[in-house]
């Protein structure tokens, strides 16, 4: 079978697969790229993971995830920053091991309000400060930090960065090669300003990664898991994908789905279905086919 | 007991109380104002409701709710607009019957995506068009239409108006006496731009009503019902209330809570607890006490 050459399977879509399984089912489905997560990588160890990735022939598109930047100064914040430095090194190692066209991108989820705090503005300032501390490490490693705005329903418990515009405002102080943004349809499709901000992201050279999955209601009891295959919900992939293309993005496109039913399914089936739905809902809106040698 | 003179109980907070009960428990708690909903008003009939309101001695602050503007042209859309015209008349009648200081404000909830549609931009344009159709009726009746941005988690099924800035953009074409915005902490606290937009709303004369309730996680299985007494969650009522005050708003402040546990409680208890929590979480941030004669 032939999947879209720009499709990348974010490993969270097959959350319960170990790294070996994730690489195998992705390659077996004719998909050329994968986005990795730290936990399954560290389960086998970074060096082993890098060898497995190289053997798979897949490109790696992102490493997920760093962040958790909202804590106040103290040992916990320093530990979080140190952990992000390890994640930067992992990202660089994996990108070097992946097939040609791999990208060295660490996705950052900012973190929510610290326990007992109501100070969103303060938490947001600390995100900016943390990225400032990590930017030199990322630059030295050749890694791009991708600030991911999360849907505002996660603002207090997961990510105080809620819009693409806000992510770009934070990124603006840094070299675009070092700090960009993750553009994920699920998180930003609702924003009345989304097309303007996608265009701005392109103009400012900040689209580090484009991720797709769908939204539909009612949301599940755990709203973290309300993501769906492209086309199964109400997101307009034509306008968003068209805007990302028009903004100059020519890279791989990840499908990242958090969904309990999908996680309970056979990962090979999930990857095949992801490739099919991507081909139907996203591929028709891509003007640029990836030159993947 | 003495409740804050600017507190108004939105009837949705005691959803299962009929109009007579709602008026009685509100007045009995020493609260001076109430925000009404169409269903309990129409259950007794408008004229009877107006007499009951007059007898209660309470101010009325808003009438909830109009809207449902996202349908395409056709009989359903025309029926919705006609129903909004009835809501405008109800609003004027009730405001005339309420105690001095009552305000003639109809809260508008825009509506979600029509079935089968993915066209958020189109739905948003139809909201603007519908308000344009209703504005002359509202002006003639002396009613202010308050566009209520709802939290983005409701964007596809309840309200395609998701930010205060978007509501103000829609309102901008109209006389501020006729079209304003509802500023509800639950719906907009997450917005990185919220303080700027509250200041803008004040500058443009558009703060039709200020409503408060709290947010906390995890959200309940039905995310519609995730609202809490002020102070029970993580919203910073100091900064938001301060911004609304600084923007020049001197009117009543409604507490509107959708919460299954609160709805299952005795309404007299709920109103008393609302007054207490409002006094603790919101009143300290009010510079202006209402001159309520």
Coordinates of C-alpha atoms in Angstrom, one line a residue:
Chain A
X1 CA 0.0 0.0 0.0
X2 CA 1.2 3.6 -0.4
X3 CA 0.6 6.1 2.3
X4 CA 1.0 9.8 1.7
X5 CA 4.7 10.5 1.6
X6 CA 4.3 13.4 4.0
X7 CA 2.4 11.4 6.6
X8 CA 4.1 10.8 10.0
X9 CA 2.6 8.7 12.7
X10 CA 2.9 10.3 16.1
X11 CA 3.6 7.6 18.5
X12 CA 0.9 8.8 20.9
X13 CA -1.6 7.5 18.3
X14 CA -0.5 4.0 19.2
X15 CA 0.3 4.7 22.8
X16 CA 0.4 1.2 24.0
X17 CA 2.8 -0.1 21.4
X18 CA 6.5 -0.3 22.4
X19 CA 9.1 1.3 20.2
X20 CA 9.9 -1.8 18.2
X21 CA 6.2 -2.4 17.4
X22 CA 5.6 1.3 16.6
X23 CA 8.5 1.4 14.1
X24 CA 7.4 -1.9 12.5
X25 CA 3.7 -1.2 12.0
X26 CA 4.5 2.3 10.7
X27 CA 7.0 1.0 8.1
X28 CA 4.8 -2.0 7.3
X29 CA 2.0 0.4 6.4
X30 CA 4.1 2.2 3.9
X31 CA 4.4 5.3 6.1
X32 CA 7.8 7.0 5.9
X33 CA 8.0 8.9 9.1
X34 CA 7.3 8.8 12.8
X35 CA 7.1 11.2 15.7
X36 CA 8.5 9.6 18.9
X37 CA 7.8 10.0 22.6
X38 CA 10.3 10.0 25.3
X39 CA 8.9 7.2 27.5
X40 CA 9.1 4.4 24.9
X41 CA 12.5 5.7 23.7
X42 CA 13.9 5.7 27.2
X43 CA 12.3 2.3 27.9
X44 CA 14.9 0.8 25.6
X45 CA 17.6 3.4 26.1
X46 CA 18.5 6.3 23.8
X47 CA 21.3 4.5 21.9
X48 CA 19.3 1.4 21.3
X49 CA 16.4 3.5 20.2
X50 CA 18.5 5.4 17.8
X51 CA 19.8 2.1 16.2
X52 CA 16.3 0.8 16.0
X53 CA 15.1 4.0 14.3
X54 CA 18.0 3.9 11.8
X55 CA 17.2 0.2 11.0
X56 CA 13.6 1.1 10.4
X57 CA 14.4 3.4 7.5
X58 CA 11.9 5.9 8.9
X59 CA 12.3 9.6 9.1
X60 CA 11.8 11.0 12.6
X61 CA 9.7 14.2 12.7
X62 CA 9.4 15.3 16.3
X63 CA 10.3 14.2 19.8
X64 CA 7.6 14.5 22.4
X65 CA 7.8 16.2 24.8
X66 CA 9.4 18.8 26.9
X67 CA 7.9 21.6 28.8
X68 CA 6.4 21.8 32.3
X69 CA 7.7 25.3 32.6
X70 CA 5.3 26.9 34.9
X71 CA 6.7 26.0 38.3
X72 CA 8.2 28.8 40.4
X73 CA 11.9 28.9 41.1
X74 CA 13.1 26.0 43.2
X75 CA 14.4 22.4 42.9
X76 CA 11.4 21.2 41.0
X77 CA 11.8 23.9 38.3
X78 CA 15.5 23.2 38.0
X79 CA 14.8 19.4 37.7
X80 CA 12.3 20.2 35.0
X81 CA 14.8 22.3 33.1
X82 CA 17.5 19.6 33.4
X83 CA 15.0 17.1 32.1
X84 CA 14.3 19.3 29.1
X85 CA 18.1 19.5 28.4
X86 CA 18.1 15.7 28.3
X87 CA 15.1 15.8 25.9
X88 CA 17.0 18.2 23.7
X89 CA 20.0 15.8 23.5
X90 CA 17.6 12.9 22.8
X91 CA 16.0 14.9 20.0
X92 CA 19.3 15.6 18.3
X93 CA 20.5 12.0 18.6
X94 CA 17.3 10.6 17.1
X95 CA 17.2 13.1 14.3
X96 CA 20.7 12.1 13.4
X97 CA 19.8 8.5 13.4
X98 CA 16.6 8.8 11.3
X99 CA 16.4 8.6 7.6
X100 CA 17.3 11.6 5.4
X101 CA 14.8 14.4 5.9
X102 CA 14.4 13.8 9.6
X103 CA 13.9 16.9 11.6
X104 CA 15.3 17.8 15.0
X105 CA 12.2 19.2 16.8
X106 CA 11.3 18.9 20.5
X107 CA 7.6 19.6 21.2
X108 CA 7.0 21.7 24.3
X109 CA 3.8 21.5 26.4
X110 CA 4.0 24.5 28.7
X111 CA 2.4 23.1 31.8
X112 CA -0.6 24.3 33.8
X113 CA -1.1 26.3 36.9
X114 CA 1.0 25.2 39.8
X115 CA -1.0 23.8 42.7
X116 CA -2.8 26.5 44.6
X117 CA -2.0 29.2 42.1
X118 CA -4.5 31.4 40.2
X119 CA -1.8 33.4 38.4
X120 CA -2.0 32.6 34.7
X121 CA -0.1 35.7 33.8
X122 CA 2.8 34.7 36.1
X123 CA 2.8 31.1 34.8
X124 CA 3.0 32.4 31.3
X125 CA 5.9 34.6 32.1
X126 CA 7.7 31.6 33.6
X127 CA 7.2 29.7 30.3
X128 CA 9.0 32.5 28.5
X129 CA 11.8 32.5 31.0
X130 CA 12.2 28.7 30.8
X131 CA 12.5 28.8 27.0
X132 CA 15.0 31.6 27.4
X133 CA 17.1 29.3 29.6
X134 CA 16.9 26.4 27.2
X135 CA 17.4 28.2 23.9
X136 CA 21.2 28.2 24.0
X137 CA 21.2 24.4 24.7
X138 CA 18.8 23.9 21.8
X139 CA 20.8 26.1 19.5
X140 CA 24.0 24.2 20.4
X141 CA 22.3 20.9 19.7
X142 CA 20.7 22.1 16.4
X143 CA 17.2 21.4 17.9
X144 CA 14.1 23.5 17.3
X145 CA 11.9 23.9 20.3
X146 CA 8.2 23.8 19.1
X147 CA 5.9 25.6 21.5
X148 CA 2.6 23.8 21.3
X149 CA -0.5 25.8 22.1
X150 CA -3.1 23.5 23.6
X151 CA -6.9 24.0 23.5
X152 CA -8.1 26.4 26.2
X153 CA -9.9 23.6 28.0
X154 CA -6.5 22.5 29.1
X155 CA -5.3 25.9 30.2
X156 CA -5.1 25.3 33.9
X157 CA -4.0 21.7 34.1
X158 CA -1.8 21.1 31.1
X159 CA -0.7 24.2 29.1
X160 CA -1.1 27.9 29.8
X161 CA -0.2 28.5 26.2
X162 CA -3.6 28.5 24.5
X163 CA -3.4 30.1 21.1
X164 CA -1.0 30.1 18.2
X165 CA -0.7 33.9 18.5
X166 CA 0.5 33.5 22.1
X167 CA 3.0 30.9 21.1
X168 CA 4.4 33.2 18.4
X169 CA 4.6 36.1 20.8
X170 CA 6.7 33.9 23.1
X171 CA 8.8 32.7 20.2
X172 CA 9.4 36.2 18.9
X173 CA 12.4 36.9 21.1
X174 CA 14.3 33.9 19.7
X175 CA 15.9 32.7 16.5
X176 CA 13.2 30.9 14.4
X177 CA 15.7 28.0 13.9
X178 CA 15.7 27.5 17.7
X179 CA 12.1 28.4 18.8
X180 CA 9.0 27.7 16.7
X181 CA 5.5 26.6 17.2
X182 CA 3.5 23.4 16.8
X183 CA 0.4 23.9 14.7
X184 CA -2.1 21.2 15.7
X185 CA -5.6 21.4 14.2
X186 CA -7.3 20.0 17.3
X187 CA -6.0 22.7 19.5
X188 CA -6.4 25.8 17.4
X189 CA -9.1 25.2 14.8
X190 CA -11.7 27.0 17.0
X191 CA -9.7 30.3 17.0
X192 CA -11.4 33.1 15.0
X193 CA -7.8 34.3 14.3
X194 CA -6.4 31.0 13.3
X195 CA -5.8 31.6 9.6
X196 CA -4.2 35.0 10.3
X197 CA -1.9 33.4 12.9
X198 CA -0.9 30.5 10.6
X199 CA 0.0 33.0 7.9
X200 CA 2.0 34.9 10.5
X201 CA 3.7 31.8 11.7
X202 CA 4.8 31.1 8.2
X203 CA 6.0 34.6 7.6
X204 CA 8.0 34.5 10.8
X205 CA 9.5 31.1 9.9
X206 CA 7.9 29.5 13.0
X207 CA 5.9 26.5 11.8
X208 CA 8.1 23.7 13.3
X209 CA 5.5 21.0 12.8
X210 CA 2.0 20.6 11.5
X211 CA -0.1 18.0 13.4
X212 CA -3.6 16.9 12.5
X213 CA -6.5 15.1 14.2
X214 CA -10.2 15.8 14.4
X215 CA -12.7 17.2 17.0
X216 CA -16.2 16.2 17.6
X217 CA -18.8 16.5 20.3
X218 CA -19.9 15.4 22.8
X219 CA -16.4 15.3 24.3
X220 CA -15.6 12.1 26.2
X221 CA -15.6 12.1 30.0
X222 CA -11.8 12.6 30.0
X223 CA -11.5 15.5 27.6
X224 CA -7.8 14.7 27.0
X225 CA -9.0 11.8 24.9
X226 CA -11.4 13.5 22.6
X227 CA -9.3 13.3 19.4
X228 CA -10.3 11.5 16.3
X229 CA -9.1 10.3 12.9
X230 CA -9.0 13.1 10.3
X231 CA -12.5 13.3 8.8
X232 CA -14.3 11.7 11.7
X233 CA -15.2 15.1 13.2
X234 CA -16.0 18.7 12.2
X235 CA -12.6 20.3 11.6
X236 CA -12.2 21.9 8.2
X237 CA -8.9 20.4 7.1
X238 CA -9.2 22.1 3.7
X239 CA -8.9 25.6 5.1
X240 CA -6.3 24.9 7.8
X241 CA -4.1 22.7 5.6
X242 CA -4.4 25.2 2.8
X243 CA -3.3 27.9 5.1
X244 CA -0.3 25.9 6.4
X245 CA 0.7 25.1 2.8
X246 CA 0.2 28.7 1.8
X247 CA 2.4 29.7 4.7
X248 CA 5.2 27.8 3.1
X249 CA 5.3 24.6 5.2
X250 CA 6.6 21.7 3.1
X251 CA 7.5 19.2 5.9
X252 CA 6.0 16.0 7.2
X253 CA 2.6 16.1 8.8
X254 CA 1.9 14.1 12.0
X255 CA -1.3 12.5 13.0
X256 CA -1.5 12.6 16.8
X257 CA -4.6 11.1 18.3
X258 CA -5.4 10.6 22.0
X259 CA -8.4 8.3 22.1
X260 CA -9.1 5.4 24.4
X261 CA -10.9 3.3 21.7
X262 CA -8.0 3.8 19.2
X263 CA -5.4 3.0 21.9
X264 CA -7.3 -0.3 22.6
X265 CA -7.1 -1.3 18.9
X266 CA -4.4 -3.2 17.2
X267 CA -1.6 -0.7 16.4
X268 CA -1.1 -2.1 12.8
X269 CA -4.8 -1.5 12.1
X270 CA -4.6 2.0 13.7
X271 CA -1.7 3.0 11.5
X272 CA -3.4 1.7 8.3
X273 CA -6.6 3.5 9.2
X274 CA -4.6 6.7 10.0
X275 CA -3.0 6.5 6.6
X276 CA -6.4 6.0 4.9
X277 CA -8.1 8.8 6.7
X278 CA -5.2 11.1 6.2
X279 CA -5.3 10.3 2.5
X280 CA -8.9 11.2 2.3
X281 CA -9.1 14.2 4.6
X282 CA -5.7 15.9 4.4
X283 CA -3.8 14.8 1.3
X284 CA -6.3 16.4 -1.2
X285 CA -5.3 19.8 0.3
X286 CA -1.6 19.4 -0.1
X287 CA -0.1 21.2 -3.0
X288 CA 3.5 20.1 -2.2
X289 CA 4.4 16.4 -2.3
X290 CA 7.4 15.8 -0.1
X291 CA 10.6 15.0 -2.0
X292 CA 11.6 12.1 0.1
X293 CA 14.3 10.7 -2.1
Chain B
X1 CA -28.3 39.0 56.2
X2 CA -26.8 41.5 53.7
X3 CA -25.6 40.4 50.3
X4 CA -23.4 42.6 48.1
X5 CA -25.8 45.2 46.7
X6 CA -24.4 44.5 43.2
X7 CA -25.0 40.8 43.3
X8 CA -27.6 39.4 40.9
X9 CA -28.6 35.7 40.9
X10 CA -28.8 34.3 37.4
X11 CA -31.7 32.0 37.4
X12 CA -29.7 29.2 35.8
X13 CA -27.9 28.8 39.1
X14 CA -31.1 27.5 40.6
X15 CA -32.3 25.9 37.4
X16 CA -34.9 23.7 38.9
X17 CA -36.7 26.4 40.9
X18 CA -39.8 27.9 39.2
X19 CA -40.1 31.6 38.9
X20 CA -42.0 32.2 42.1
X21 CA -39.4 30.2 44.1
X22 CA -36.5 31.9 42.4
X23 CA -37.8 35.3 43.2
X24 CA -38.6 34.4 46.8
X25 CA -35.3 32.8 47.7
X26 CA -33.4 35.6 46.0
X27 CA -35.2 38.3 47.9
X28 CA -35.1 36.3 51.1
X29 CA -31.4 36.1 51.0
X30 CA -31.1 39.9 50.8
X31 CA -30.1 39.8 47.2
X32 CA -31.4 42.8 45.2
X33 CA -31.3 41.5 41.6
X34 CA -32.0 38.5 39.4
X35 CA -31.2 37.5 35.9
X36 CA -34.2 35.6 34.4
X37 CA -34.5 32.8 31.8
X38 CA -37.1 32.5 29.2
X39 CA -38.4 29.1 30.0
X40 CA -39.5 29.8 33.6
X41 CA -40.9 33.1 32.5
X42 CA -42.9 31.7 29.8
X43 CA -44.1 28.8 32.0
X44 CA -46.2 31.4 33.9
X45 CA -46.7 33.8 31.0
X46 CA -45.0 37.1 30.4
X47 CA -47.6 39.3 32.0
X48 CA -47.8 37.2 35.1
X49 CA -44.0 37.0 35.3
X50 CA -43.7 40.8 35.0
X51 CA -46.2 41.2 37.9
X52 CA -44.4 38.7 40.0
X53 CA -41.1 40.4 39.4
X54 CA -42.6 43.8 40.3
X55 CA -44.0 42.4 43.5
X56 CA -40.6 40.9 44.4
X57 CA -39.0 44.3 44.6
X58 CA -36.0 42.9 42.7
X59 CA -34.1 44.5 39.9
X60 CA -33.9 42.4 36.7
X61 CA -30.4 42.4 35.2
X62 CA -30.6 40.2 32.0
X63 CA -33.0 37.9 30.1
X64 CA -31.5 34.6 28.9
X65 CA -31.3 33.9 26.2
X66 CA -31.6 34.6 22.5
X67 CA -29.3 33.5 19.7
X68 CA -29.0 30.3 17.7
X69 CA -28.0 32.3 14.7
X70 CA -25.8 29.9 12.8
X71 CA -28.4 28.2 10.6
X72 CA -28.5 28.8 6.9
X73 CA -31.3 30.7 5.3
X74 CA -34.6 28.9 5.5
X75 CA -37.6 28.4 7.7
X76 CA -35.6 27.3 10.7
X77 CA -33.5 30.4 10.6
X78 CA -36.6 32.6 10.2
X79 CA -38.3 30.9 13.1
X80 CA -35.2 31.4 15.2
X81 CA -35.1 35.1 14.4
X82 CA -38.8 35.5 15.2
X83 CA -38.2 33.8 18.5
X84 CA -35.5 36.3 19.2
X85 CA -37.9 39.1 18.5
X86 CA -40.2 37.7 21.1
X87 CA -37.3 37.5 23.5
X88 CA -36.5 41.1 22.8
X89 CA -40.1 42.1 23.8
X90 CA -39.9 39.9 26.9
X91 CA -36.7 41.6 27.9
X92 CA -38.2 45.1 27.6
X93 CA -41.4 44.1 29.5
X94 CA -39.5 42.6 32.3
X95 CA -37.0 45.5 32.6
X96 CA -39.9 47.8 32.8
X97 CA -41.5 45.7 35.6
X98 CA -38.3 45.3 37.7
X99 CA -37.2 47.7 40.4
X100 CA -35.4 50.9 39.6
X101 CA -32.0 50.1 38.2
X102 CA -33.2 47.2 36.2
X103 CA -31.4 46.7 32.9
X104 CA -32.9 45.7 29.6
X105 CA -30.4 43.2 28.3
X106 CA -30.9 40.1 26.2
X107 CA -28.0 37.6 26.4
X108 CA -27.2 36.0 23.0
X109 CA -25.6 32.6 22.6
X110 CA -24.6 32.3 19.0
X111 CA -25.2 28.7 18.3
X112 CA -22.8 26.0 17.1
X113 CA -22.1 24.5 13.7
X114 CA -25.2 23.3 11.8
X115 CA -25.5 19.6 11.5
X116 CA -23.0 18.3 8.8
X117 CA -21.2 21.6 8.5
X118 CA -17.5 22.2 9.1
X119 CA -17.7 25.9 8.1
X120 CA -16.9 27.9 11.2
X121 CA -16.2 31.0 9.2
X122 CA -19.6 30.8 7.5
X123 CA -21.4 30.2 10.8
X124 CA -19.7 33.2 12.3
X125 CA -20.7 35.4 9.3
X126 CA -24.3 34.3 9.8
X127 CA -24.2 35.4 13.5
X128 CA -23.2 38.9 12.3
X129 CA -26.0 38.9 9.8
X130 CA -28.6 37.8 12.3
X131 CA -27.6 40.5 14.8
X132 CA -27.9 43.0 11.9
X133 CA -31.5 41.8 11.4
X134 CA -32.4 42.0 15.0
X135 CA -30.7 45.3 15.9
X136 CA -33.5 47.6 14.7
X137 CA -36.0 45.6 16.8
X138 CA -33.7 45.8 19.8
X139 CA -33.2 49.5 19.3
X140 CA -37.0 50.1 19.0
X141 CA -37.6 48.2 22.2
X142 CA -34.7 49.9 24.1
X143 CA -33.0 46.5 24.6
X144 CA -29.3 45.8 24.5
X145 CA -28.2 42.6 22.8
X146 CA -25.3 41.1 24.8
X147 CA -23.2 38.8 22.6
X148 CA -21.8 36.2 24.9
X149 CA -18.5 34.5 23.9
X150 CA -18.5 31.0 25.2
X151 CA -15.4 28.9 26.1
X152 CA -13.8 27.4 23.0
X153 CA -14.7 23.9 24.2
X154 CA -18.3 24.8 23.2
X155 CA -17.4 26.2 19.8
X156 CA -18.9 23.6 17.6
X157 CA -22.0 22.6 19.6
X158 CA -23.1 25.8 21.3
X159 CA -21.4 29.0 20.3
X160 CA -19.1 29.9 17.5
X161 CA -18.3 33.1 19.3
X162 CA -15.3 32.1 21.4
X163 CA -13.5 35.2 22.5
X164 CA -14.4 38.7 23.9
X165 CA -12.4 40.2 21.0
X166 CA -14.5 38.3 18.5
X167 CA -17.7 39.5 20.2
X168 CA -16.5 43.1 20.1
X169 CA -15.6 42.8 16.4
X170 CA -19.1 41.6 15.7
X171 CA -20.6 44.4 17.9
X172 CA -18.4 47.1 16.3
X173 CA -20.9 47.7 13.4
X174 CA -23.7 48.6 15.8
X175 CA -24.6 51.3 18.4
X176 CA -23.2 50.3 21.8
X177 CA -26.6 50.9 23.3
X178 CA -28.0 48.2 21.1
X179 CA -25.2 45.6 20.8
X180 CA -22.7 44.8 23.5
X181 CA -21.0 41.8 25.0
X182 CA -21.4 39.6 28.0
X183 CA -18.2 39.3 30.0
X184 CA -18.3 36.0 31.8
X185 CA -15.2 34.9 33.8
X186 CA -15.7 31.2 33.1
X187 CA -15.7 31.6 29.4
X188 CA -12.8 34.1 28.9
X189 CA -10.4 33.9 31.9
X190 CA -8.1 31.6 29.9
X191 CA -7.6 34.2 27.1
X192 CA -4.0 35.6 27.0
X193 CA -5.6 38.8 25.6
X194 CA -8.5 39.0 28.2
X195 CA -7.4 42.1 30.1
X196 CA -6.7 44.0 26.9
X197 CA -10.1 43.0 25.5
X198 CA -12.0 43.9 28.7
X199 CA -10.3 47.4 28.6
X200 CA -11.4 47.6 24.9
X201 CA -14.9 46.6 25.8
X202 CA -15.1 49.3 28.4
X203 CA -13.6 51.9 26.0
X204 CA -16.1 51.0 23.3
X205 CA -19.0 51.0 25.8
X206 CA -19.8 47.4 25.2
X207 CA -19.8 45.7 28.7
X208 CA -23.5 44.9 28.8
X209 CA -23.2 42.5 31.7
X210 CA -20.5 41.0 33.9
X211 CA -21.1 37.4 35.0
X212 CA -18.9 35.4 37.4
X213 CA -18.4 31.7 38.3
X214 CA -15.4 29.6 38.7
X215 CA -13.4 27.0 36.8
X216 CA -11.7 23.9 38.1
X217 CA -10.4 20.6 36.7
X218 CA -11.0 17.8 36.1
X219 CA -14.0 18.9 34.1
X220 CA -17.1 16.8 34.7
X221 CA -18.3 14.2 32.2
X222 CA -20.7 16.8 30.8
X223 CA -18.4 19.8 30.3
X224 CA -21.5 22.1 30.2
X225 CA -21.8 21.6 33.9
X226 CA -18.3 22.4 35.0
X227 CA -19.0 25.7 36.7
X228 CA -18.5 26.4 40.4
X229 CA -19.1 29.0 43.1
X230 CA -16.7 31.9 42.9
X231 CA -13.6 31.0 44.9
X232 CA -14.0 27.2 44.6
X233 CA -11.7 27.0 41.5
X234 CA -8.7 28.7 40.0
X235 CA -10.1 31.9 38.3
X236 CA -8.4 35.0 39.4
X237 CA -11.4 37.2 40.3
X238 CA -9.1 40.0 41.5
X239 CA -7.5 40.7 38.1
X240 CA -10.7 40.1 36.0
X241 CA -13.0 42.1 38.3
X242 CA -10.4 44.8 38.7
X243 CA -10.2 45.1 34.9
X244 CA -14.0 45.2 34.5
X245 CA -14.1 47.9 37.2
X246 CA -11.3 49.9 35.6
X247 CA -13.2 49.6 32.3
X248 CA -16.0 51.6 33.9
X249 CA -18.5 49.0 34.6
X250 CA -20.7 49.9 37.5
X251 CA -23.7 47.6 37.0
X252 CA -24.9 44.5 38.7
X253 CA -22.9 41.3 38.6
X254 CA -24.5 38.0 38.0
X255 CA -23.5 34.6 39.3
X256 CA -24.4 32.0 36.7
X257 CA -23.5 28.5 37.6
X258 CA -24.3 25.3 35.6
X259 CA -23.5 22.5 38.0
X260 CA -25.5 19.3 38.6
X261 CA -24.7 19.1 42.3
X262 CA -25.7 22.8 42.9
X263 CA -28.9 22.2 40.8
X264 CA -29.7 19.3 43.1
X265 CA -29.4 21.4 46.2
X266 CA -32.1 23.5 47.9
X267 CA -32.4 26.7 46.0
X268 CA -32.5 28.9 49.2
X269 CA -29.3 27.3 50.3
X270 CA -27.7 27.8 46.9
X271 CA -28.6 31.5 46.9
X272 CA -27.2 32.0 50.4
X273 CA -24.0 30.2 49.5
X274 CA -23.8 32.2 46.3
X275 CA -24.0 35.5 48.2
X276 CA -21.4 34.3 50.7
X277 CA -18.9 33.2 48.1
X278 CA -19.5 36.3 46.0
X279 CA -18.8 38.4 49.1
X280 CA -15.6 36.6 49.7
X281 CA -14.2 36.2 46.1
X282 CA -15.6 39.1 44.2
X283 CA -16.8 41.9 46.5
X284 CA -13.3 42.7 47.8
X285 CA -12.3 43.7 44.2
X286 CA -15.2 46.1 43.7
X287 CA -14.3 49.7 44.0
X288 CA -17.8 51.0 43.2
X289 CA -20.8 50.0 45.4
X290 CA -24.0 50.2 43.4
X291 CA -26.2 53.1 44.3
X292 CA -29.4 51.1 44.6
X293 CA -31.6 53.8 46.1

